[in-house]
Amino acid sequence: MTTHHESLNSGFVSLVGAGPGDPDLLTVKGLKAIQAAQVVVYDRLVSKEILALADSSAEMIYVGKRLDFHCVPQDQINQILVQKAQEGKRVVRLKGGDSFIFGRGGEELEELAQFGIKFDVVPGITAAAGATAYAGIPLTHRDHAQSVQFITGHVQKDGREIEWHSLAQSNNTLVFYMGLKQSGYITQKLLETGLDATISCAIIENGTRPEQRVFTGLLKDLPTMAEQAVSPALIVVGNVTTLHDKLKWFQPPNSDS
Ligand code: SAH
């Protein structure tokens, strides 16, 4: 039994980040990879305009969540990628945003590496960059934030507890992914570790998409704000969010203002 299997053929997996929603935010390199793919393995957050870029003969495999179904387990996704590559196929593994930011891209590549399958990585615009850009919220700004942190809101599930004390600084922008359901806990922890209750925050729902909505308020009101928002949404905490009013520019085509 060998641990490193040599691939017998020229199968290849391209791990492509599709960006946060607006299909035009796909990179040129991502576009070329999708067009050349024989198999596309994709997640829920990938827009249908991007899926439509694939060749009509490409095999499209959905591995995201369905309404009441659970998502395809990670080891089964890994298995599909390995199997298709071993058949000699050009595979694109397509994920929302950037594959290395809360996207399990690393785990999937580790599996491919173990089987000796060749791969490359095409970065995507992560939600924190895309959604804030479209909301007119600069992640850093000389007057407001000297640093920015991306944090998962799936705190308990994803293992180790967040080091809250390292987050709670007034000149640090915090971007929480998957944080809507945990907004009460997040708020409580940030207040406990020293953030001011009146620091500004924002929720960006469906960022970069025609349905984009932005809610702004104070940290103490974050749990109430979160009740009005739906997934996918980002929570942004920090004084940069006060710039939204001045810098908002994105007019979703279906908005009435
Ligand atoms: N790899 C992705 C993140 C996957 S985790 C990336 O780099 O963007 C899924 C979470 O991303 C969602 O729960 C939400 O918090 C965030 N997200 C993804 N797309 C979004 C969008 N268009 N607007 C706001 N948040 C988004």
PDB file of C-alpha atoms and ligand atoms in Angstrom:
ATOM      1  CA  MET A   1       0.000   0.000   0.000  1.00  0.00           C
ATOM      2  CA  THR A   2       1.520   3.271  -1.080  1.00  0.00           C
ATOM      3  CA  THR A   3       0.396   6.560   0.390  1.00  0.00           C
ATOM      4  CA  HIS A   4       1.146   8.603  -2.734  1.00  0.00           C
ATOM      5  CA  HIS A   5      -0.659   7.292  -5.771  1.00  0.00           C
ATOM      6  CA  GLU A   6       0.722   8.498  -9.087  1.00  0.00           C
ATOM      7  CA  SER A   7      -2.020   9.639 -11.411  1.00  0.00           C
ATOM      8  CA  LEU A   8      -1.979   7.490 -14.517  1.00  0.00           C
ATOM      9  CA  ASN A   9      -3.159  10.189 -16.836  1.00  0.00           C
ATOM     10  CA  SER A  10      -3.366  13.924 -17.307  1.00  0.00           C
ATOM     11  CA  GLY A  11      -6.407  14.677 -15.157  1.00  0.00           C
ATOM     12  CA  PHE A  12      -6.284  18.106 -13.623  1.00  0.00           C
ATOM     13  CA  VAL A  13      -8.291  20.054 -11.056  1.00  0.00           C
ATOM     14  CA  SER A  14      -8.532  23.823 -11.095  1.00  0.00           C
ATOM     15  CA  LEU A  15      -9.809  25.267  -7.829  1.00  0.00           C
ATOM     16  CA  VAL A  16     -11.610  28.419  -8.936  1.00  0.00           C
ATOM     17  CA  GLY A  17     -13.088  31.182  -6.793  1.00  0.00           C
ATOM     18  CA  ALA A  18     -16.249  32.517  -8.451  1.00  0.00           C
ATOM     19  CA  GLY A  19     -16.453  35.751  -6.477  1.00  0.00           C
ATOM     20  CA  PRO A  20     -19.286  36.946  -4.239  1.00  0.00           C
ATOM     21  CA  GLY A  21     -22.239  37.158  -6.635  1.00  0.00           C
ATOM     22  CA  ASP A  22     -21.959  39.653  -9.483  1.00  0.00           C
ATOM     23  CA  PRO A  23     -20.856  37.307 -12.308  1.00  0.00           C
ATOM     24  CA  ASP A  24     -18.614  40.007 -13.765  1.00  0.00           C
ATOM     25  CA  LEU A  25     -16.377  39.687 -10.695  1.00  0.00           C
ATOM     26  CA  LEU A  26     -15.057  36.337 -11.942  1.00  0.00           C
ATOM     27  CA  THR A  27     -11.385  36.608 -12.938  1.00  0.00           C
ATOM     28  CA  VAL A  28     -10.284  36.186 -16.571  1.00  0.00           C
ATOM     29  CA  LYS A  29      -8.250  33.165 -15.511  1.00  0.00           C
ATOM     30  CA  GLY A  30     -11.307  31.663 -13.800  1.00  0.00           C
ATOM     31  CA  LEU A  31     -13.360  32.234 -16.939  1.00  0.00           C
ATOM     32  CA  LYS A  32     -10.793  30.408 -19.102  1.00  0.00           C
ATOM     33  CA  ALA A  33     -10.671  27.478 -16.684  1.00  0.00           C
ATOM     34  CA  ILE A  34     -14.479  27.155 -16.649  1.00  0.00           C
ATOM     35  CA  GLN A  35     -14.662  27.306 -20.441  1.00  0.00           C
ATOM     36  CA  ALA A  36     -12.058  24.546 -20.739  1.00  0.00           C
ATOM     37  CA  ALA A  37     -13.616  22.272 -18.087  1.00  0.00           C
ATOM     38  CA  GLN A  38     -15.080  18.855 -18.843  1.00  0.00           C
ATOM     39  CA  VAL A  39     -16.450  18.582 -15.316  1.00  0.00           C
ATOM     40  CA  VAL A  40     -17.599  21.430 -13.045  1.00  0.00           C
ATOM     41  CA  VAL A  41     -18.172  20.618  -9.365  1.00  0.00           C
ATOM     42  CA  TYR A  42     -19.938  23.588  -7.805  1.00  0.00           C
ATOM     43  CA  ASP A  43     -21.406  24.975  -4.593  1.00  0.00           C
ATOM     44  CA  ARG A  44     -24.634  26.753  -3.742  1.00  0.00           C
ATOM     45  CA  LEU A  45     -23.314  30.310  -3.763  1.00  0.00           C
ATOM     46  CA  VAL A  46     -22.069  30.236  -7.365  1.00  0.00           C
ATOM     47  CA  SER A  47     -24.293  32.381  -9.598  1.00  0.00           C
ATOM     48  CA  LYS A  48     -26.071  30.738 -12.512  1.00  0.00           C
ATOM     49  CA  GLU A  49     -24.583  33.242 -14.967  1.00  0.00           C
ATOM     50  CA  ILE A  50     -21.149  31.845 -14.103  1.00  0.00           C
ATOM     51  CA  LEU A  51     -22.326  28.234 -14.438  1.00  0.00           C
ATOM     52  CA  ALA A  52     -23.678  29.149 -17.879  1.00  0.00           C
ATOM     53  CA  LEU A  53     -20.113  29.947 -19.006  1.00  0.00           C
ATOM     54  CA  ALA A  54     -19.232  26.253 -19.001  1.00  0.00           C
ATOM     55  CA  ASP A  55     -19.270  24.319 -22.257  1.00  0.00           C
ATOM     56  CA  SER A  56     -22.662  22.753 -22.979  1.00  0.00           C
ATOM     57  CA  SER A  57     -21.007  19.321 -23.009  1.00  0.00           C
ATOM     58  CA  ALA A  58     -19.479  19.773 -19.545  1.00  0.00           C
ATOM     59  CA  GLU A  59     -20.750  17.575 -16.742  1.00  0.00           C
ATOM     60  CA  MET A  60     -22.156  19.824 -14.003  1.00  0.00           C
ATOM     61  CA  ILE A  61     -22.107  18.340 -10.499  1.00  0.00           C
ATOM     62  CA  TYR A  62     -23.852  20.211  -7.685  1.00  0.00           C
ATOM     63  CA  VAL A  63     -22.509  19.498  -4.198  1.00  0.00           C
ATOM     64  CA  GLY A  64     -24.104  22.331  -2.213  1.00  0.00           C
ATOM     65  CA  LYS A  65     -27.061  22.423   0.129  1.00  0.00           C
ATOM     66  CA  ARG A  66     -30.602  21.896  -1.061  1.00  0.00           C
ATOM     67  CA  LEU A  67     -33.635  23.183   0.799  1.00  0.00           C
ATOM     68  CA  ASP A  68     -34.140  20.487   3.432  1.00  0.00           C
ATOM     69  CA  PHE A  69     -31.302  18.209   2.367  1.00  0.00           C
ATOM     70  CA  HIS A  70     -27.899  18.215   3.923  1.00  0.00           C
ATOM     71  CA  CYS A  71     -24.967  19.152   1.766  1.00  0.00           C
ATOM     72  CA  VAL A  72     -22.844  16.453   0.215  1.00  0.00           C
ATOM     73  CA  PRO A  73     -20.368  15.364   2.905  1.00  0.00           C
ATOM     74  CA  GLN A  74     -16.847  16.672   2.435  1.00  0.00           C
ATOM     75  CA  ASP A  75     -15.269  13.247   1.933  1.00  0.00           C
ATOM     76  CA  GLN A  76     -17.749  12.520  -0.836  1.00  0.00           C
ATOM     77  CA  ILE A  77     -16.827  15.782  -2.591  1.00  0.00           C
ATOM     78  CA  ASN A  78     -13.167  14.860  -2.287  1.00  0.00           C
ATOM     79  CA  GLN A  79     -13.953  11.462  -3.752  1.00  0.00           C
ATOM     80  CA  ILE A  80     -15.742  12.966  -6.776  1.00  0.00           C
ATOM     81  CA  LEU A  81     -12.776  15.254  -7.491  1.00  0.00           C
ATOM     82  CA  VAL A  82     -10.248  12.434  -7.218  1.00  0.00           C
ATOM     83  CA  GLN A  83     -12.332  10.071  -9.320  1.00  0.00           C
ATOM     84  CA  LYS A  84     -12.991  12.546 -12.143  1.00  0.00           C
ATOM     85  CA  ALA A  85      -9.334  13.563 -12.265  1.00  0.00           C
ATOM     86  CA  GLN A  86      -8.252   9.928 -12.324  1.00  0.00           C
ATOM     87  CA  GLU A  87     -10.516   9.453 -15.343  1.00  0.00           C
ATOM     88  CA  GLY A  88      -8.261  12.004 -17.032  1.00  0.00           C
ATOM     89  CA  LYS A  89     -10.818  14.818 -16.950  1.00  0.00           C
ATOM     90  CA  ARG A  90     -10.198  18.556 -16.736  1.00  0.00           C
ATOM     91  CA  VAL A  91     -12.121  19.407 -13.590  1.00  0.00           C
ATOM     92  CA  VAL A  92     -13.065  22.817 -12.234  1.00  0.00           C
ATOM     93  CA  ARG A  93     -13.932  22.924  -8.560  1.00  0.00           C
ATOM     94  CA  LEU A  94     -15.983  26.113  -8.360  1.00  0.00           C
ATOM     95  CA  LYS A  95     -16.679  27.863  -5.062  1.00  0.00           C
ATOM     96  CA  GLY A  96     -18.221  31.148  -3.998  1.00  0.00           C
ATOM     97  CA  GLY A  97     -15.854  34.007  -3.187  1.00  0.00           C
ATOM     98  CA  ASP A  98     -12.310  32.781  -2.680  1.00  0.00           C
ATOM     99  CA  SER A  99     -11.707  29.067  -2.101  1.00  0.00           C
ATOM    100  CA  PHE A 100      -9.124  29.615   0.624  1.00  0.00           C
ATOM    101  CA  ILE A 101     -11.327  31.894   2.748  1.00  0.00           C
ATOM    102  CA  PHE A 102     -13.793  29.786   4.741  1.00  0.00           C
ATOM    103  CA  GLY A 103     -14.187  27.632   1.648  1.00  0.00           C
ATOM    104  CA  ARG A 104     -12.427  24.373   2.610  1.00  0.00           C
ATOM    105  CA  GLY A 105     -10.268  24.738  -0.491  1.00  0.00           C
ATOM    106  CA  GLY A 106      -7.215  23.704   1.472  1.00  0.00           C
ATOM    107  CA  GLU A 107      -8.809  20.466   2.629  1.00  0.00           C
ATOM    108  CA  GLU A 108      -9.769  19.474  -0.893  1.00  0.00           C
ATOM    109  CA  LEU A 109      -6.291  20.189  -2.249  1.00  0.00           C
ATOM    110  CA  GLU A 110      -4.695  18.124   0.519  1.00  0.00           C
ATOM    111  CA  GLU A 111      -6.742  15.177  -0.673  1.00  0.00           C
ATOM    112  CA  LEU A 112      -5.725  15.744  -4.315  1.00  0.00           C
ATOM    113  CA  ALA A 113      -2.079  16.073  -3.301  1.00  0.00           C
ATOM    114  CA  GLN A 114      -2.285  12.766  -1.492  1.00  0.00           C
ATOM    115  CA  PHE A 115      -3.436  11.083  -4.684  1.00  0.00           C
ATOM    116  CA  GLY A 116      -0.761  12.794  -6.778  1.00  0.00           C
ATOM    117  CA  ILE A 117      -3.337  14.705  -8.796  1.00  0.00           C
ATOM    118  CA  LYS A 118      -2.164  17.914 -10.442  1.00  0.00           C
ATOM    119  CA  PHE A 119      -4.021  21.082  -9.568  1.00  0.00           C
ATOM    120  CA  ASP A 120      -3.885  24.841  -9.622  1.00  0.00           C
ATOM    121  CA  VAL A 121      -5.661  27.570  -7.683  1.00  0.00           C
ATOM    122  CA  VAL A 122      -7.434  30.566  -9.201  1.00  0.00           C
ATOM    123  CA  PRO A 123      -8.182  33.118  -6.488  1.00  0.00           C
ATOM    124  CA  GLY A 124     -11.562  34.795  -6.301  1.00  0.00           C
ATOM    125  CA  ILE A 125     -12.866  37.997  -4.807  1.00  0.00           C
ATOM    126  CA  THR A 126     -13.856  37.044  -1.296  1.00  0.00           C
ATOM    127  CA  ALA A 127     -17.172  38.302   0.090  1.00  0.00           C
ATOM    128  CA  ALA A 128     -15.398  40.628   2.528  1.00  0.00           C
ATOM    129  CA  ALA A 129     -13.715  42.448  -0.356  1.00  0.00           C
ATOM    130  CA  GLY A 130     -16.591  42.338  -2.843  1.00  0.00           C
ATOM    131  CA  ALA A 131     -19.547  43.107  -0.586  1.00  0.00           C
ATOM    132  CA  THR A 132     -17.838  45.984   1.222  1.00  0.00           C
ATOM    133  CA  ALA A 133     -16.671  47.499  -2.078  1.00  0.00           C
ATOM    134  CA  TYR A 134     -20.268  47.468  -3.377  1.00  0.00           C
ATOM    135  CA  ALA A 135     -21.497  48.877  -0.055  1.00  0.00           C
ATOM    136  CA  GLY A 136     -19.035  51.781  -0.127  1.00  0.00           C
ATOM    137  CA  ILE A 137     -17.274  50.578   3.039  1.00  0.00           C
ATOM    138  CA  PRO A 138     -13.465  50.690   2.753  1.00  0.00           C
ATOM    139  CA  LEU A 139     -12.031  47.905   4.924  1.00  0.00           C
ATOM    140  CA  THR A 140      -9.137  50.122   5.967  1.00  0.00           C
ATOM    141  CA  HIS A 141      -8.996  53.901   6.102  1.00  0.00           C
ATOM    142  CA  ARG A 142      -6.279  56.047   7.635  1.00  0.00           C
ATOM    143  CA  ASP A 143      -8.770  57.793   9.916  1.00  0.00           C
ATOM    144  CA  HIS A 144     -10.584  54.660  11.089  1.00  0.00           C
ATOM    145  CA  ALA A 145      -8.863  51.306  10.697  1.00  0.00           C
ATOM    146  CA  GLN A 146      -5.237  50.182  10.573  1.00  0.00           C
ATOM    147  CA  SER A 147      -6.079  46.508  10.313  1.00  0.00           C
ATOM    148  CA  VAL A 148      -8.827  44.150   9.228  1.00  0.00           C
ATOM    149  CA  GLN A 149      -9.697  40.627  10.303  1.00  0.00           C
ATOM    150  CA  PHE A 150     -11.889  37.986   8.643  1.00  0.00           C
ATOM    151  CA  ILE A 151     -13.592  35.753  11.205  1.00  0.00           C
ATOM    152  CA  THR A 152     -15.955  32.804  10.968  1.00  0.00           C
ATOM    153  CA  GLY A 153     -19.212  33.210  12.851  1.00  0.00           C
ATOM    154  CA  HIS A 154     -19.549  29.446  13.039  1.00  0.00           C
ATOM    155  CA  VAL A 155     -17.651  29.693  16.274  1.00  0.00           C
ATOM    156  CA  GLN A 156     -18.564  26.537  18.150  1.00  0.00           C
ATOM    157  CA  LYS A 157     -18.898  24.279  15.118  1.00  0.00           C
ATOM    158  CA  ASP A 158     -15.585  25.113  13.529  1.00  0.00           C
ATOM    159  CA  GLY A 159     -13.579  24.001  16.488  1.00  0.00           C
ATOM    160  CA  ARG A 160     -11.315  26.348  18.406  1.00  0.00           C
ATOM    161  CA  GLU A 161     -12.832  29.322  20.153  1.00  0.00           C
ATOM    162  CA  ILE A 162     -11.998  32.714  18.681  1.00  0.00           C
ATOM    163  CA  GLU A 163      -9.441  34.789  20.588  1.00  0.00           C
ATOM    164  CA  TRP A 164     -11.871  37.592  21.221  1.00  0.00           C
ATOM    165  CA  HIS A 165      -9.437  39.851  23.055  1.00  0.00           C
ATOM    166  CA  SER A 166      -7.310  40.089  19.899  1.00  0.00           C
ATOM    167  CA  LEU A 167     -10.303  41.406  17.935  1.00  0.00           C
ATOM    168  CA  ALA A 168     -11.638  44.088  20.228  1.00  0.00           C
ATOM    169  CA  GLN A 169      -9.715  47.181  19.147  1.00  0.00           C
ATOM    170  CA  SER A 170     -11.364  50.339  17.953  1.00  0.00           C
ATOM    171  CA  ASN A 171      -9.054  50.757  14.916  1.00  0.00           C
ATOM    172  CA  ASN A 172      -9.516  47.190  13.675  1.00  0.00           C
ATOM    173  CA  THR A 173     -12.231  46.321  11.140  1.00  0.00           C
ATOM    174  CA  LEU A 174     -13.918  42.976  11.831  1.00  0.00           C
ATOM    175  CA  VAL A 175     -15.659  41.027   9.092  1.00  0.00           C
ATOM    176  CA  PHE A 176     -17.705  38.044  10.232  1.00  0.00           C
ATOM    177  CA  TYR A 177     -18.673  35.395   7.696  1.00  0.00           C
ATOM    178  CA  MET A 178     -21.633  33.099   8.511  1.00  0.00           C
ATOM    179  CA  GLY A 179     -22.366  35.245  11.546  1.00  0.00           C
ATOM    180  CA  LEU A 180     -26.076  36.082  11.285  1.00  0.00           C
ATOM    181  CA  LYS A 181     -27.344  33.317  13.575  1.00  0.00           C
ATOM    182  CA  GLN A 182     -24.519  33.955  16.053  1.00  0.00           C
ATOM    183  CA  SER A 183     -24.874  37.726  16.127  1.00  0.00           C
ATOM    184  CA  GLY A 184     -26.045  37.766  19.757  1.00  0.00           C
ATOM    185  CA  TYR A 185     -23.037  35.770  20.899  1.00  0.00           C
ATOM    186  CA  ILE A 186     -20.645  37.811  18.741  1.00  0.00           C
ATOM    187  CA  THR A 187     -21.990  41.073  20.149  1.00  0.00           C
ATOM    188  CA  GLN A 188     -21.780  39.807  23.723  1.00  0.00           C
ATOM    189  CA  LYS A 189     -18.171  38.654  23.299  1.00  0.00           C
ATOM    190  CA  LEU A 190     -17.050  41.889  21.647  1.00  0.00           C
ATOM    191  CA  LEU A 191     -18.642  43.978  24.396  1.00  0.00           C
ATOM    192  CA  GLU A 192     -17.151  41.746  27.116  1.00  0.00           C
ATOM    193  CA  THR A 193     -13.661  42.045  25.668  1.00  0.00           C
ATOM    194  CA  GLY A 194     -13.813  45.812  25.497  1.00  0.00           C
ATOM    195  CA  LEU A 195     -15.389  47.133  22.305  1.00  0.00           C
ATOM    196  CA  ASP A 196     -17.583  50.177  22.822  1.00  0.00           C
ATOM    197  CA  ALA A 197     -21.325  49.507  22.543  1.00  0.00           C
ATOM    198  CA  THR A 198     -21.632  52.571  20.300  1.00  0.00           C
ATOM    199  CA  ILE A 199     -19.066  51.508  17.718  1.00  0.00           C
ATOM    200  CA  SER A 200     -20.636  51.360  14.262  1.00  0.00           C
ATOM    201  CA  CYS A 201     -21.423  48.188  12.395  1.00  0.00           C
ATOM    202  CA  ALA A 202     -23.105  47.035   9.208  1.00  0.00           C
ATOM    203  CA  ILE A 203     -24.741  43.965   7.769  1.00  0.00           C
ATOM    204  CA  ILE A 204     -24.348  43.448   4.025  1.00  0.00           C
ATOM    205  CA  GLU A 205     -26.863  40.986   2.651  1.00  0.00           C
ATOM    206  CA  ASN A 206     -26.490  39.529  -0.863  1.00  0.00           C
ATOM    207  CA  GLY A 207     -23.479  41.742  -1.496  1.00  0.00           C
ATOM    208  CA  THR A 208     -22.738  42.626  -5.177  1.00  0.00           C
ATOM    209  CA  ARG A 209     -26.049  41.080  -6.273  1.00  0.00           C
ATOM    210  CA  PRO A 210     -29.133  42.909  -7.551  1.00  0.00           C
ATOM    211  CA  GLU A 211     -30.829  42.094  -4.185  1.00  0.00           C
ATOM    212  CA  GLN A 212     -28.038  43.690  -2.116  1.00  0.00           C
ATOM    213  CA  ARG A 213     -29.208  45.361   1.111  1.00  0.00           C
ATOM    214  CA  VAL A 214     -27.069  47.177   3.666  1.00  0.00           C
ATOM    215  CA  PHE A 215     -28.117  47.754   7.284  1.00  0.00           C
ATOM    216  CA  THR A 216     -26.092  50.083   9.501  1.00  0.00           C
ATOM    217  CA  GLY A 217     -26.277  50.777  13.215  1.00  0.00           C
ATOM    218  CA  LEU A 218     -24.438  50.479  16.504  1.00  0.00           C
ATOM    219  CA  LEU A 219     -22.815  47.356  17.924  1.00  0.00           C
ATOM    220  CA  LYS A 220     -25.328  47.150  20.769  1.00  0.00           C
ATOM    221  CA  ASP A 221     -28.131  46.890  18.182  1.00  0.00           C
ATOM    222  CA  LEU A 222     -26.437  44.262  16.010  1.00  0.00           C
ATOM    223  CA  PRO A 223     -28.628  41.333  17.164  1.00  0.00           C
ATOM    224  CA  THR A 224     -31.781  43.317  16.320  1.00  0.00           C
ATOM    225  CA  MET A 225     -30.359  44.317  12.934  1.00  0.00           C
ATOM    226  CA  ALA A 226     -29.499  40.681  12.229  1.00  0.00           C
ATOM    227  CA  GLU A 227     -33.132  39.653  12.716  1.00  0.00           C
ATOM    228  CA  GLN A 228     -34.082  41.594   9.595  1.00  0.00           C
ATOM    229  CA  ALA A 229     -31.322  40.146   7.418  1.00  0.00           C
ATOM    230  CA  VAL A 230     -31.165  36.915   5.459  1.00  0.00           C
ATOM    231  CA  SER A 231     -28.235  34.762   4.364  1.00  0.00           C
ATOM    232  CA  PRO A 232     -25.772  35.172   2.717  1.00  0.00           C
ATOM    233  CA  ALA A 233     -24.726  38.159   4.748  1.00  0.00           C
ATOM    234  CA  LEU A 234     -21.582  39.607   6.245  1.00  0.00           C
ATOM    235  CA  ILE A 235     -21.321  41.453   9.537  1.00  0.00           C
ATOM    236  CA  VAL A 236     -18.830  44.310   9.511  1.00  0.00           C
ATOM    237  CA  VAL A 237     -17.871  45.898  12.825  1.00  0.00           C
ATOM    238  CA  GLY A 238     -15.816  49.078  12.951  1.00  0.00           C
ATOM    239  CA  ASN A 239     -15.875  52.785  12.325  1.00  0.00           C
ATOM    240  CA  VAL A 240     -15.289  52.355   8.577  1.00  0.00           C
ATOM    241  CA  THR A 241     -18.957  51.387   8.325  1.00  0.00           C
ATOM    242  CA  THR A 242     -19.926  55.038   8.987  1.00  0.00           C
ATOM    243  CA  LEU A 243     -18.578  55.805   5.487  1.00  0.00           C
ATOM    244  CA  HIS A 244     -21.379  53.815   3.862  1.00  0.00           C
ATOM    245  CA  ASP A 245     -23.730  56.802   3.877  1.00  0.00           C
ATOM    246  CA  LYS A 246     -21.198  58.975   2.062  1.00  0.00           C
ATOM    247  CA  LEU A 247     -19.652  56.391  -0.271  1.00  0.00           C
ATOM    248  CA  LYS A 248     -22.534  54.128  -1.267  1.00  0.00           C
ATOM    249  CA  TRP A 249     -22.676  53.969  -5.045  1.00  0.00           C
ATOM    250  CA  PHE A 250     -24.166  50.628  -6.051  1.00  0.00           C
ATOM    251  CA  GLN A 251     -27.695  51.002  -7.378  1.00  0.00           C
ATOM    252  CA  PRO A 252     -29.127  47.535  -7.696  1.00  0.00           C
ATOM    253  CA  PRO A 253     -31.160  47.430 -10.928  1.00  0.00           C
ATOM    254  CA  ASN A 254     -34.348  46.403  -9.070  1.00  0.00           C
ATOM    255  CA  SER A 255     -34.177  49.072  -6.356  1.00  0.00           C
ATOM    256  CA  ASP A 256     -36.702  51.909  -6.581  1.00  0.00           C
ATOM    257  CA  SER A 257     -34.499  54.749  -5.291  1.00  0.00           C
TER     258      SER A 257
HETATM  259  N1  SAH B   1     -15.349  31.348   0.301  1.00  0.00           N
HETATM  260  C1  SAH B   1     -16.386  32.372   0.467  1.00  0.00           C
HETATM  261  C2  SAH B   1     -17.048  32.310   1.837  1.00  0.00           C
HETATM  262  C3  SAH B   1     -17.813  31.039   2.101  1.00  0.00           C
HETATM  263  S1  SAH B   1     -18.593  31.035   3.661  1.00  0.00           S
HETATM  264  C4  SAH B   1     -15.769  33.744   0.203  1.00  0.00           C
HETATM  265  O1  SAH B   1     -14.546  33.861   0.085  1.00  0.00           O
HETATM  266  O2  SAH B   1     -16.527  34.718   0.115  1.00  0.00           O
HETATM  267  C5  SAH B   1     -20.207  31.639   3.260  1.00  0.00           C
HETATM  268  C6  SAH B   1     -20.409  33.005   3.872  1.00  0.00           C
HETATM  269  O3  SAH B   1     -19.799  33.991   3.063  1.00  0.00           O
HETATM  270  C7  SAH B   1     -21.839  33.447   3.987  1.00  0.00           C
HETATM  271  O4  SAH B   1     -22.456  32.915   5.134  1.00  0.00           O
HETATM  272  C8  SAH B   1     -21.687  34.942   4.089  1.00  0.00           C
HETATM  273  O5  SAH B   1     -21.291  35.320   5.379  1.00  0.00           O
HETATM  274  C9  SAH B   1     -20.523  35.187   3.154  1.00  0.00           C
HETATM  275  N2  SAH B   1     -20.967  35.581   1.803  1.00  0.00           N
HETATM  276  C10 SAH B   1     -20.793  34.918   0.658  1.00  0.00           C
HETATM  277  N3  SAH B   1     -21.303  35.601  -0.393  1.00  0.00           N
HETATM  278  C11 SAH B   1     -21.818  36.731   0.116  1.00  0.00           C
HETATM  279  C12 SAH B   1     -22.477  37.872  -0.454  1.00  0.00           C
HETATM  280  N4  SAH B   1     -22.719  37.954  -1.765  1.00  0.00           N
HETATM  281  N5  SAH B   1     -22.871  38.859   0.385  1.00  0.00           N
HETATM  282  C13 SAH B   1     -22.627  38.792   1.700  1.00  0.00           C
HETATM  283  N6  SAH B   1     -22.007  37.753   2.301  1.00  0.00           N
HETATM  284  C14 SAH B   1     -21.606  36.735   1.519  1.00  0.00           C
END
